[in-house]
XYZ file of C-alpha atoms in Angstrom:
782
model
C 301.678 79.656 -68.818
C 299.044 82.298 -69.518
C 300.569 84.477 -66.838
C 303.894 84.320 -68.683
C 302.158 85.194 -71.968
C 300.575 88.198 -70.227
C 303.949 89.471 -69.033
C 305.577 88.866 -72.422
C 302.753 90.655 -74.251
C 303.042 93.806 -72.161
C 306.810 93.701 -72.141
C 306.752 93.648 -75.933
C 305.186 97.094 -75.859
C 308.103 98.280 -73.741
C 310.597 97.069 -76.264
C 309.243 99.631 -78.701
C 309.588 102.495 -76.258
C 312.011 105.258 -77.145
C 310.007 108.297 -76.040
C 308.098 109.445 -72.850
C 304.602 109.243 -71.451
C 302.516 111.558 -69.402
C 303.293 110.853 -65.797
C 301.211 108.031 -64.414
C 300.197 110.316 -61.610
C 297.888 112.453 -63.712
C 296.193 115.734 -62.788
C 292.533 116.511 -62.369
C 291.065 119.954 -61.778
C 288.874 118.687 -58.923
C 290.985 117.121 -56.160
C 292.369 114.477 -58.447
C 293.724 111.238 -57.189
C 297.085 112.394 -58.437
C 299.107 115.419 -59.479
C 301.353 115.073 -62.495
C 303.657 117.909 -61.478
C 304.541 116.616 -58.009
C 303.869 112.871 -58.478
C 301.890 112.930 -55.237
C 298.785 110.692 -55.267
C 296.029 112.219 -53.125
C 293.246 110.008 -51.592
C 290.580 110.284 -48.902
C 290.923 106.793 -47.455
C 290.962 108.278 -43.917
C 288.090 110.737 -44.508
C 290.485 113.602 -45.224
C 292.757 114.450 -48.151
C 296.286 113.118 -47.763
C 299.086 111.694 -49.874
C 298.672 107.996 -50.603
C 302.084 107.211 -49.173
C 300.940 108.709 -45.838
C 298.027 106.237 -45.476
C 299.164 103.470 -43.066
C 297.483 100.531 -44.813
C 297.209 99.042 -48.309
C 295.244 101.080 -50.872
C 294.932 100.755 -54.638
C 293.800 104.002 -56.218
C 292.462 104.970 -59.658
C 292.191 108.604 -60.710
C 289.977 110.018 -63.422
C 292.684 109.465 -66.080
C 293.227 105.880 -64.953
C 289.489 105.288 -65.228
C 289.579 106.758 -68.737
C 292.702 104.927 -69.939
C 291.614 101.515 -68.600
C 288.033 102.110 -69.802
C 286.764 101.230 -66.319
C 283.000 101.086 -66.701
C 281.830 98.607 -64.038
C 282.686 96.741 -60.862
C 284.595 93.934 -62.551
C 286.979 96.316 -64.359
C 288.705 97.765 -61.327
C 288.599 94.440 -59.422
C 290.656 92.857 -62.184
C 293.277 95.647 -61.801
C 293.812 95.318 -58.053
C 296.100 92.810 -56.307
C 294.249 90.335 -54.021
C 290.901 91.689 -55.106
C 288.351 89.541 -56.896
C 284.715 89.509 -57.850
C 282.245 86.660 -57.700
C 279.933 86.723 -60.709
C 276.833 84.736 -61.531
C 276.926 85.951 -65.155
C 274.672 88.914 -64.423
C 275.129 92.426 -62.958
C 272.610 91.414 -60.291
C 275.004 88.842 -58.829
C 278.345 90.510 -58.240
C 280.162 90.673 -54.969
C 283.675 91.874 -54.123
C 286.333 89.798 -52.384
C 289.245 91.556 -50.770
C 292.127 89.420 -49.517
C 289.892 86.373 -49.556
C 287.288 88.025 -47.364
C 283.662 88.227 -48.529
C 280.218 87.037 -47.512
C 280.832 83.314 -47.296
C 277.702 83.379 -45.130
C 275.569 85.764 -43.085
C 273.257 88.719 -43.617
C 275.672 91.678 -43.571
C 278.247 92.581 -46.193
C 281.898 91.941 -45.329
C 283.091 94.439 -47.977
C 281.476 97.877 -48.256
C 281.030 99.942 -51.407
C 280.792 103.648 -50.583
C 279.797 106.343 -53.088
C 280.402 109.873 -51.725
C 280.658 108.362 -48.190
C 277.276 106.535 -48.321
C 277.327 102.738 -47.994
C 275.399 101.274 -50.934
C 275.789 97.618 -49.877
C 274.849 97.341 -46.188
C 273.246 93.891 -46.419
C 274.376 90.670 -48.076
C 272.485 91.206 -51.306
C 274.533 90.877 -54.478
C 272.107 92.971 -56.565
C 272.426 96.118 -54.459
C 275.068 98.096 -56.309
C 274.479 99.498 -59.814
C 277.915 98.696 -61.175
C 277.853 101.264 -64.024
C 280.581 103.767 -63.242
C 279.940 107.190 -64.742
C 281.477 110.667 -64.136
C 283.897 109.589 -61.377
C 286.703 111.529 -59.788
C 288.460 108.534 -58.196
C 288.158 104.982 -56.915
C 290.050 103.740 -53.850
C 290.209 100.116 -52.766
C 291.007 99.922 -49.025
C 292.239 96.577 -47.776
C 291.721 95.141 -44.313
C 289.118 96.054 -41.663
C 287.881 99.627 -42.011
C 285.510 99.658 -39.072
C 286.938 102.773 -37.379
C 286.115 105.350 -40.056
C 283.750 103.549 -42.408
C 281.892 101.470 -39.834
C 278.908 99.341 -40.746
C 280.983 96.270 -39.984
C 283.309 96.594 -42.977
C 285.265 93.454 -42.140
C 287.386 92.780 -45.190
C 287.811 96.213 -46.701
C 285.951 98.908 -48.596
C 285.703 100.530 -51.993
C 285.573 104.348 -51.668
C 284.146 105.987 -54.811
C 283.986 109.761 -55.278
C 281.917 111.332 -58.043
C 282.727 114.594 -59.823
C 280.998 117.460 -58.015
C 279.292 120.498 -59.572
C 281.656 123.428 -60.020
C 281.689 127.076 -61.157
C 282.844 126.238 -64.712
C 280.503 125.480 -67.602
C 281.481 122.285 -69.367
C 280.583 118.763 -70.179
C 281.524 115.494 -71.787
C 279.896 113.070 -74.221
C 281.119 109.557 -74.977
C 279.927 106.818 -77.264
C 281.021 103.256 -78.078
C 279.965 100.511 -80.442
C 281.189 96.942 -80.291
C 280.632 93.216 -80.687
C 277.154 91.793 -80.067
C 275.736 95.141 -81.211
C 277.051 96.808 -78.072
C 275.780 100.401 -77.799
C 277.056 102.680 -75.075
C 276.327 106.410 -74.593
C 277.445 108.525 -71.635
C 277.272 112.218 -70.984
C 277.666 114.867 -68.298
C 276.970 118.597 -68.164
C 278.052 121.123 -65.567
C 276.229 124.454 -65.328
C 276.931 127.319 -62.853
C 273.505 128.899 -62.270
C 274.792 131.797 -60.207
C 277.430 132.584 -57.619
C 277.459 129.645 -55.164
C 274.821 127.574 -57.019
C 276.035 124.890 -59.423
C 274.323 121.876 -61.006
C 275.691 118.803 -62.755
C 273.803 116.158 -64.654
C 275.030 112.745 -65.777
C 273.265 110.075 -67.885
C 274.173 106.782 -69.556
C 272.683 104.107 -71.785
C 274.244 100.676 -72.267
C 272.855 97.775 -74.272
C 273.948 94.675 -76.126
C 272.384 91.704 -77.881
C 272.669 88.234 -76.469
C 275.340 85.734 -77.561
C 273.649 82.601 -76.211
C 271.949 80.302 -78.756
C 268.719 78.746 -77.551
C 267.345 76.365 -80.228
C 264.324 75.339 -78.161
C 263.222 78.982 -77.516
C 265.104 81.355 -79.870
C 263.477 84.461 -78.441
C 265.116 83.968 -75.024
C 268.809 84.825 -74.844
C 271.237 86.807 -72.650
C 270.581 90.325 -73.914
C 271.270 93.374 -71.685
C 269.914 96.930 -71.449
C 270.450 99.572 -68.775
C 270.180 103.289 -68.383
C 270.471 105.818 -65.604
C 270.932 109.440 -64.660
C 272.240 111.439 -61.715
C 271.547 115.040 -60.778
C 273.744 116.974 -58.414
C 273.303 120.411 -56.823
C 276.065 122.228 -54.968
C 275.229 125.231 -52.765
C 277.893 127.497 -51.293
C 275.987 130.012 -49.182
C 279.284 131.243 -47.742
C 282.998 130.599 -48.071
C 282.808 128.328 -45.078
C 279.786 126.207 -46.088
C 279.244 123.641 -48.862
C 276.036 121.636 -49.315
C 275.815 118.817 -51.906
C 272.588 117.173 -52.854
C 272.357 114.277 -55.333
C 269.619 112.048 -56.701
C 270.105 109.161 -59.093
C 267.885 106.592 -60.786
C 268.835 103.603 -62.896
C 267.175 100.606 -64.500
C 268.571 97.298 -65.688
C 266.745 94.720 -67.791
C 268.203 91.452 -69.058
C 267.555 87.957 -70.261
C 269.439 84.779 -69.399
C 272.613 84.915 -67.333
C 275.940 84.673 -69.195
C 276.279 80.978 -68.266
C 276.690 77.634 -69.996
C 275.934 74.214 -68.327
C 278.900 72.095 -67.274
C 277.256 68.647 -67.008
C 278.384 68.418 -63.370
C 275.201 68.208 -61.228
C 275.405 70.176 -57.979
C 274.700 68.169 -54.890
C 272.233 70.824 -53.779
C 269.935 70.187 -56.736
C 270.851 66.598 -57.580
C 269.103 65.347 -54.511
C 266.227 67.793 -54.384
C 263.854 65.260 -55.942
C 264.490 61.771 -57.363
C 264.647 62.067 -61.152
C 264.923 58.577 -62.719
C 265.793 59.800 -66.220
C 269.003 61.807 -66.598
C 267.922 65.102 -68.242
C 271.482 65.846 -69.284
C 270.929 63.631 -72.310
C 269.205 66.537 -74.035
C 272.712 67.931 -74.669
C 273.856 64.892 -76.687
C 275.420 66.313 -79.853
C 275.703 69.772 -78.227
C 277.932 69.037 -75.298
C 278.836 70.932 -72.152
C 281.455 73.552 -71.441
C 284.149 73.774 -72.773
C 283.021 71.906 -75.916
C 279.852 73.985 -75.848
C 280.400 77.648 -75.045
C 277.302 79.333 -76.461
C 274.199 77.072 -76.331
C 271.519 76.356 -73.709
C 268.158 74.633 -73.966
C 265.134 76.267 -72.327
C 261.458 76.203 -73.234
C 260.128 79.168 -71.171
C 260.864 82.871 -71.082
C 263.331 84.422 -68.653
C 263.714 88.096 -67.672
C 265.480 89.848 -64.778
C 265.752 93.434 -63.716
C 266.595 96.063 -61.092
C 265.413 99.580 -60.383
C 267.605 101.743 -58.173
C 267.028 105.132 -56.530
C 269.777 106.786 -54.438
C 269.487 110.177 -52.699
C 272.256 111.827 -50.663
C 272.781 115.063 -48.764
C 276.196 116.200 -47.576
C 276.756 119.412 -45.664
C 280.140 120.732 -44.563
C 280.880 123.850 -42.524
C 284.295 125.216 -41.472
C 284.099 126.623 -37.986
C 287.717 127.805 -38.156
C 290.190 124.980 -37.661
C 287.301 122.589 -37.020
C 285.023 121.183 -39.748
C 281.565 119.784 -39.196
C 280.225 117.239 -41.710
C 276.743 115.701 -42.019
C 276.000 112.882 -44.427
C 272.500 111.522 -45.113
C 271.769 108.706 -47.559
C 268.664 106.907 -48.735
C 268.605 103.810 -51.015
C 265.599 102.109 -52.590
C 266.292 99.104 -54.837
C 263.871 96.652 -56.347
C 264.945 93.446 -58.075
C 262.910 90.818 -59.939
C 263.509 87.491 -61.630
C 260.776 86.007 -63.818
C 262.009 82.615 -64.942
C 259.457 80.305 -66.441
C 262.230 77.826 -67.147
C 265.542 77.863 -65.202
C 266.507 74.190 -65.338
C 268.302 74.547 -68.743
C 266.745 71.413 -70.230
C 263.717 71.069 -72.538
C 260.433 70.386 -70.814
C 258.394 71.746 -67.959
C 260.575 71.116 -64.909
C 261.572 74.077 -62.691
C 260.904 77.818 -62.735
C 262.033 80.659 -60.481
C 260.080 83.811 -59.660
C 261.614 86.262 -57.190
C 261.223 89.822 -56.018
C 263.499 91.595 -53.620
C 263.257 95.119 -52.165
C 266.009 96.873 -50.225
C 265.542 100.127 -48.366
C 268.371 101.709 -46.429
C 268.596 105.028 -44.526
C 271.829 106.230 -43.031
C 272.975 109.316 -41.151
C 276.495 110.191 -40.113
C 277.675 113.298 -38.315
C 281.275 114.104 -37.449
C 283.535 116.930 -36.506
C 287.211 116.933 -37.355
C 290.239 119.159 -37.230
C 291.561 120.772 -40.382
C 295.263 121.226 -39.603
C 297.860 121.238 -42.339
C 300.335 119.916 -39.792
C 300.385 118.799 -36.217
C 297.704 116.719 -34.472
C 294.517 115.919 -36.377
C 291.450 114.325 -34.813
C 287.953 113.184 -35.715
C 284.855 112.337 -33.656
C 281.568 111.051 -35.073
C 278.389 109.041 -34.770
C 276.208 107.186 -37.239
C 272.737 105.618 -37.398
C 271.366 103.274 -40.077
C 268.250 101.257 -40.706
C 268.338 98.607 -43.427
C 265.477 96.373 -44.562
C 265.430 93.708 -47.238
C 262.271 91.804 -48.240
C 262.579 88.712 -50.386
C 259.721 86.758 -51.906
C 260.325 83.645 -53.957
C 258.238 81.056 -55.765
C 259.755 77.898 -57.233
C 257.191 76.266 -59.468
C 257.554 72.687 -60.637
C 256.142 71.877 -64.031
C 254.271 68.882 -65.348
C 257.399 66.995 -66.466
C 259.015 67.047 -63.044
C 255.908 65.450 -61.547
C 255.880 62.763 -64.180
C 259.604 62.027 -63.849
C 259.891 62.259 -60.075
C 256.603 60.787 -58.890
C 255.448 58.647 -61.789
C 252.072 60.138 -62.641
C 250.622 62.889 -64.789
C 249.359 65.792 -62.643
C 246.644 66.480 -65.213
C 245.067 63.214 -64.146
C 244.708 64.642 -60.633
C 243.809 68.201 -61.539
C 242.727 69.000 -65.132
C 243.477 72.661 -64.419
C 247.097 71.929 -63.323
C 249.690 74.468 -64.482
C 252.525 74.326 -61.909
C 253.239 72.823 -58.510
C 254.768 75.112 -55.915
C 257.941 73.410 -54.743
C 258.794 76.376 -52.529
C 257.132 79.679 -51.564
C 259.057 81.994 -49.276
C 258.574 85.491 -47.893
C 261.664 86.567 -45.942
C 262.130 89.890 -44.092
C 265.544 90.961 -42.805
C 266.090 94.159 -40.818
C 269.159 95.636 -39.141
C 269.178 98.797 -37.060
C 272.682 100.085 -36.348
C 274.220 102.759 -34.176
C 277.830 103.658 -33.694
C 280.229 106.224 -32.250
C 283.818 106.568 -33.363
C 286.960 108.623 -32.964
C 290.399 108.881 -34.565
C 293.523 110.835 -33.798
C 296.731 111.348 -35.816
C 299.765 112.402 -33.814
C 303.108 113.344 -35.441
C 306.109 113.126 -33.123
C 309.889 112.743 -33.023
C 312.567 114.751 -34.790
C 311.022 116.801 -37.595
C 307.749 114.918 -36.976
C 309.021 111.966 -38.954
C 306.915 109.519 -36.869
C 303.117 109.459 -37.030
C 300.838 107.560 -34.708
C 297.216 106.838 -35.730
C 294.730 105.586 -33.142
C 291.036 104.924 -33.799
C 288.143 103.096 -32.218
C 284.453 102.525 -32.793
C 281.617 101.132 -30.689
C 278.697 99.748 -32.658
C 275.503 97.949 -31.891
C 273.365 96.103 -34.443
C 269.835 94.934 -33.723
C 268.937 92.139 -36.168
C 265.331 91.097 -36.906
C 264.239 88.251 -39.120
C 260.888 86.798 -40.155
C 259.985 83.973 -42.514
C 256.655 82.958 -44.018
C 256.472 79.756 -46.004
C 253.760 78.106 -48.102
C 251.421 76.954 -49.201
C 253.803 74.659 -51.117
C 255.306 71.234 -51.167
C 257.510 72.078 -48.197
C 254.473 72.769 -46.018
C 252.488 69.650 -46.918
C 250.624 71.032 -49.906
C 250.462 68.895 -53.062
C 248.541 69.159 -56.282
C 245.119 70.641 -55.691
C 245.731 71.097 -51.922
C 244.910 74.269 -50.051
C 244.838 74.998 -46.337
C 241.061 74.930 -46.588
C 240.742 71.422 -48.063
C 243.731 69.736 -46.405
C 244.641 70.406 -42.741
C 248.176 69.149 -43.441
C 248.667 71.932 -45.972
C 249.796 74.973 -44.009
C 251.253 78.441 -44.155
C 254.093 78.607 -41.661
C 255.382 81.825 -40.101
C 258.602 81.906 -38.071
C 259.494 84.996 -36.114
C 259.953 87.839 -35.898
C 263.182 86.809 -34.142
C 265.392 89.536 -32.653
C 268.985 89.674 -31.411
C 271.473 92.417 -30.596
C 275.181 92.296 -31.352
C 277.614 94.798 -29.799
C 281.212 95.207 -30.932
C 284.310 97.343 -30.402
C 286.605 97.752 -33.402
C 289.618 99.871 -33.992
C 292.958 100.444 -35.522
C 296.486 101.441 -34.361
C 299.102 102.450 -36.933
C 302.624 103.718 -36.861
C 304.222 105.405 -39.877
C 307.888 106.446 -40.210
C 309.320 108.827 -42.831
C 312.527 106.951 -43.667
C 313.462 109.483 -46.358
C 311.549 112.401 -47.906
C 310.312 109.940 -50.536
C 309.932 106.663 -48.606
C 307.571 105.829 -45.724
C 307.398 102.661 -43.615
C 304.296 101.638 -41.699
C 302.786 98.964 -39.424
C 299.089 98.567 -38.662
C 296.896 96.492 -36.376
C 293.125 96.619 -37.039
C 290.051 94.744 -35.883
C 286.731 94.308 -37.693
C 283.502 92.431 -36.918
C 280.277 91.331 -38.595
C 277.056 90.580 -36.651
C 275.293 87.192 -36.532
C 271.724 86.324 -37.399
C 269.082 83.594 -37.697
C 268.663 80.312 -39.546
C 264.929 80.720 -39.849
C 264.694 77.868 -42.352
C 266.074 75.559 -39.638
C 263.967 76.577 -36.632
C 262.642 73.407 -34.994
C 265.034 71.099 -36.881
C 267.201 68.706 -34.909
C 271.003 69.136 -34.900
C 270.776 72.429 -36.765
C 271.321 75.732 -34.883
C 268.561 78.336 -35.002
C 271.124 81.176 -34.879
C 274.687 81.929 -35.893
C 277.120 84.184 -34.097
C 279.228 87.170 -34.987
C 282.524 86.820 -36.799
C 285.614 88.949 -36.193
C 289.016 89.576 -37.677
C 292.406 90.906 -36.599
C 294.620 92.283 -39.366
C 298.371 92.670 -38.866
C 300.085 94.517 -41.661
C 303.404 96.170 -42.473
C 304.578 97.884 -45.588
C 306.566 100.479 -47.454
C 305.307 103.227 -49.799
C 306.977 105.962 -51.737
C 308.481 107.284 -54.915
C 311.789 106.683 -56.666
C 313.892 108.242 -59.421
C 312.701 111.809 -59.063
C 309.119 110.695 -58.564
C 308.996 108.819 -61.864
C 308.067 105.617 -59.954
C 305.288 105.263 -57.382
C 305.087 101.994 -55.432
C 303.390 100.370 -52.464
C 304.473 97.036 -50.926
C 302.648 95.381 -48.025
C 302.661 92.071 -46.159
C 299.799 90.986 -43.914
C 298.459 88.265 -41.609
C 294.758 88.124 -40.830
C 293.162 86.017 -38.096
C 289.506 85.426 -38.961
C 287.484 83.990 -36.024
C 284.063 82.312 -36.001
C 283.848 82.658 -39.752
C 280.274 82.479 -41.054
C 279.710 80.083 -43.994
C 276.757 78.640 -45.889
C 275.948 74.976 -45.980
C 272.948 72.997 -47.298
C 270.631 70.630 -45.523
C 267.221 69.069 -46.135
C 264.716 69.821 -43.392
C 262.518 67.041 -42.054
C 259.560 66.150 -44.279
C 260.435 68.782 -46.937
C 261.077 68.381 -50.598
C 263.684 71.044 -51.167
C 266.969 71.571 -49.364
C 267.785 74.876 -47.622
C 270.782 77.023 -46.923
C 271.828 77.654 -43.325
C 274.763 79.591 -41.842
C 277.250 77.999 -39.443
C 280.289 79.443 -37.608
C 283.330 77.489 -38.772
C 285.928 78.478 -36.184
C 289.091 80.100 -37.487
C 290.556 80.956 -40.849
C 293.924 82.521 -41.556
C 294.894 84.748 -44.459
C 298.495 85.557 -45.273
C 299.870 87.400 -48.217
C 301.717 90.221 -49.909
C 300.710 92.997 -52.354
C 302.691 95.256 -54.664
C 301.297 98.208 -56.621
C 303.562 100.205 -58.891
C 303.492 102.801 -61.668
C 306.479 104.108 -63.607
C 307.307 106.596 -66.356
C 310.023 104.501 -68.077
C 310.774 107.127 -70.701
C 309.077 110.349 -71.731
C 306.614 108.375 -73.915
C 306.391 104.930 -72.317
C 304.777 104.089 -69.029
C 303.875 100.919 -67.154
C 301.726 100.209 -64.136
C 300.605 97.077 -62.460
C 300.289 94.963 -59.372
C 301.100 91.538 -57.916
C 299.239 89.775 -55.125
C 299.911 86.500 -53.328
C 297.311 84.996 -50.985
C 297.341 81.951 -48.715
C 293.798 81.819 -47.329
C 292.543 78.693 -45.619
C 290.235 77.390 -42.922
C 291.674 76.116 -39.689
C 295.471 75.793 -39.410
C 295.493 74.078 -36.040
C 292.267 75.505 -34.616
C 289.101 73.504 -34.135
C 286.732 73.890 -37.114
C 283.021 73.140 -37.131
C 282.055 70.548 -39.762
C 279.788 71.258 -42.685
C 276.556 69.292 -43.217
C 275.484 67.630 -46.466
C 271.927 66.958 -47.636
C 271.765 63.577 -45.956
C 272.696 65.180 -42.638
C 276.215 63.801 -42.702
C 279.037 65.920 -41.359
C 282.233 66.437 -43.328
C 285.362 68.360 -42.529
C 286.388 71.648 -44.160
C 289.520 71.955 -42.007
C 292.443 73.016 -44.213
C 290.262 73.980 -47.148
C 290.985 77.120 -49.112
C 288.629 80.008 -48.694
C 286.259 80.464 -51.664
C 287.034 82.806 -54.556
C 290.521 83.522 -53.164
C 293.119 82.781 -55.926
C 296.707 82.432 -54.717
C 298.034 84.741 -57.406
C 296.610 87.900 -58.906
C 298.611 89.936 -61.416
C 297.892 92.934 -63.552
C 300.201 94.832 -65.881
C 299.617 97.616 -68.410
C 301.976 99.370 -70.802
C 301.242 102.492 -72.833
C 303.327 104.002 -75.598
C 302.485 107.459 -76.936
C 303.836 109.409 -79.904
C 303.168 113.089 -80.671
C 301.278 113.555 -83.924
C 300.941 117.325 -83.803
C 301.214 120.231 -81.381
C 298.165 119.089 -79.337
C 297.527 115.535 -80.576
C 299.039 112.207 -79.471
C 298.722 108.694 -80.791
C 298.719 105.899 -78.258
C 298.972 102.116 -78.117
C 298.013 100.413 -74.855
C 298.153 96.768 -73.747
C 296.575 95.608 -70.491
C 296.581 92.168 -68.893
C 295.334 90.538 -65.736
C 295.730 87.027 -64.369
C 293.858 85.111 -61.691
C 295.081 81.668 -60.636
C 292.598 78.874 -59.894
C 290.153 79.159 -57.004
C 287.337 77.250 -55.366
C 283.789 78.521 -55.589
C 282.599 77.146 -52.237
C 284.201 76.637 -48.842
C 283.725 72.829 -49.014
C 286.162 72.716 -51.990
C 284.021 69.960 -53.505
C 284.688 67.594 -50.584
C 281.077 66.611 -49.720
C 280.084 62.998 -49.147
C 278.186 62.680 -52.469
C 280.009 61.063 -55.343
C 279.080 59.451 -58.576
C 281.276 56.628 -59.943
C 283.884 57.679 -57.401
C 284.044 61.305 -58.569
C 282.568 64.435 -56.920
C 279.240 65.480 -58.375
C 279.990 69.141 -57.825
C 282.140 71.307 -60.023
C 283.974 73.438 -57.487
C 287.299 74.709 -58.897
C 287.588 77.461 -61.463
C 290.709 77.276 -63.554
C 293.111 80.213 -63.633
C 292.498 82.663 -66.433
C 294.169 85.578 -68.213
C 292.411 88.593 -69.717
C 294.316 90.731 -72.257
C 293.015 94.010 -73.680
C 294.477 96.240 -76.437
C 293.635 99.858 -77.244
C 294.875 102.004 -80.138
C 293.891 105.557 -80.814
C 294.510 109.283 -80.825
C 293.763 111.912 -78.202
C 294.080 115.583 -77.418
C 293.198 117.588 -74.298
C 289.476 117.340 -75.085
C 289.041 114.633 -77.683
C 289.766 110.895 -77.893
C 288.957 108.135 -80.341
C 290.189 104.560 -80.134
C 289.568 101.008 -81.244
C 289.784 98.222 -78.698
C 289.868 94.484 -78.274
C 289.064 92.888 -74.912
C 289.754 89.313 -73.771
C 291.899 88.764 -76.866
C 293.398 85.423 -75.873
C 290.139 83.518 -75.678
C 286.797 83.581 -77.394
C 285.290 82.747 -74.041
C 286.852 82.797 -70.560
C 285.237 81.083 -67.513
C 285.276 83.372 -64.494
C 282.996 81.641 -61.982
C 280.386 79.038 -61.163
C 276.696 79.857 -60.567
C 274.391 77.741 -58.459
C 270.900 77.523 -59.875
C 268.256 74.852 -60.460
C 270.020 73.478 -63.529
C 269.276 69.839 -64.441
C 272.059 70.119 -67.050
C 274.656 70.580 -64.324
C 276.179 73.569 -62.651
C 276.665 76.518 -64.903
C 279.872 78.345 -65.794
C 279.907 82.155 -65.944
C 281.748 83.326 -69.040
C 283.308 86.508 -70.469
C 283.339 86.817 -74.253
C 285.940 88.391 -76.563
C 284.823 91.826 -77.708
C 286.005 94.371 -80.291
C 284.761 97.942 -80.689
C 285.333 101.624 -81.255
C 285.031 104.393 -78.671
C 285.038 108.158 -78.891
C 284.778 110.969 -76.314
C 284.639 114.754 -76.453
C 284.964 117.267 -73.612
C 283.916 120.929 -73.763
């Protein structure tokens, strides 16, 4: 029903249209994604500039004008606007991960979807906090679907997001933007380009973004879900000759926040329900307040909670034209630190559970390649890459006085008068991956008038994975109140590893494209991607639980048609695909022998299949009215006739996931936008814009809520997220260098649930929410 409302709302804008709009394919002075004069959309999805309709696989692209018009400011914005693309959110910028065609990190240590900024992979490992999702001063965003292992490498199994920033140029200029909105939202962004001398140009970009919290917390009013972030990027371009370009960039950003944007559901997750026996039901604290959806803005905590991330990224890119052959060197370095200081994360009054974590990611990557630079004829590319990634996680889960009283029936102060907290779990985990790869690609036009094009590419990669785990002293290693390794021999500090394994893989792609008419291209593609395995260090020594998990792989079979219609007033791309996902890695929970807390391990499930279609389109309906949108259908499930490994619940019981839907993979994704403009003066336009997106229901976990634990015949876990619709409206005026507008976002609902977060919540699993927001925004370019 909400999907129908979305279509009716945007169609209503079209009913008012009697004039024209600027072509959807807008121009940009610096290699824009599109060109308004020719209607040709230009992308770099294959590491060279080419028209979008010449790329033989599915791509959704946003140019600088699209980014401006949609007000794309973070990761979630462009995910909502792309068919069969989703984002898993824990209600915080530190827990966001992309899902492309149902493929994401269901389990494992390496990302299945890569996010590349200026050709550097910012998300090499499976850490949701890695990418600073603030998008500032961008030239274009491209979402590439299907395995991209040949050219992007680093085991990009499900797809990649290719982001290009604006580079320094020989023209002085800049931009400043500000916005103010609901919840005291303050946003400032600016960029400045300065040519220092011939061949030496600098560009600086900075942003500040903050808002107050909207969560009420009667038991601790000072702790809410406020947000504050800032960052800056400096770029230097050197052109020592007409044949050489060197780009150097350095960026730094900080994020600080309070509680996650979540509200308890009352459904107690199996993972935490059976962690310790709690005789009294702590959910009773919400009597009179309720759970979501009756309660959409209140939590109960007694301790403080803060979270944050510091990010530094440095890149060097050098390009030299040797005359028909171009050499390119890319070097990237990433240093990210995350923390979570949660004195109280259980969302009920009292001293139950806390969560203290630190995480540090360092990544170094080097890629060198040479490639032809032919305007026509055969083009080729040869390259090699090296990368070293390391992530160090430390976590402490303290249990407070009340959990001891409730779970074990005595007051810990009677045992130790100095008692403050009991360490339920203390972990120090180190994950390292060293990667090397070589790759090649060739594009061969043939046939009459070169209307056929054959693309062949392959990559060999090797990943050496190292893992080490140190645990204790805590309740999991035999240490109770007052115990230390010195006074109790059963209280230990356990170290497992380092364990090492090497995973080799060959990936590639073969594509055939046919120019059916000068404006229509047909294509077919076969591509393979892989992701390396790793270790279940928490399970080493446990019976019936594997110490390791293997690699997973995928074959993607895709066919489609791309082109333009009606004198290039309509751009469209239609694709159908079938993906065969083998030895899929997925997380499951189990309780180790003689331990208090359950752990997460990774198993290989067997096979999953993903089938679907995607349509992207953009049209200038009249001279002042334009529409653009996309439709995606996805059938993504485990099994389909193949043997599937069972999952394991906390009691050690096996249960089947055969036939289950893949997590966070809605069957339907729709987006539609309509814009109507009217000239106000010689250089000023008024505009009214309506945008909508729809996601049908999806499951949060691969078990689809089908574990063996029930309460009164009903599953304890809340697994399925209802479908939802987001509608935004923008009204304003703009000229070539100035824009001011008012906006409303998520107009249909005061709050919209977009996901489920798993945390130690005694008030039940928590629902991640998006709030309705109104505001005003202005920008000026010079």
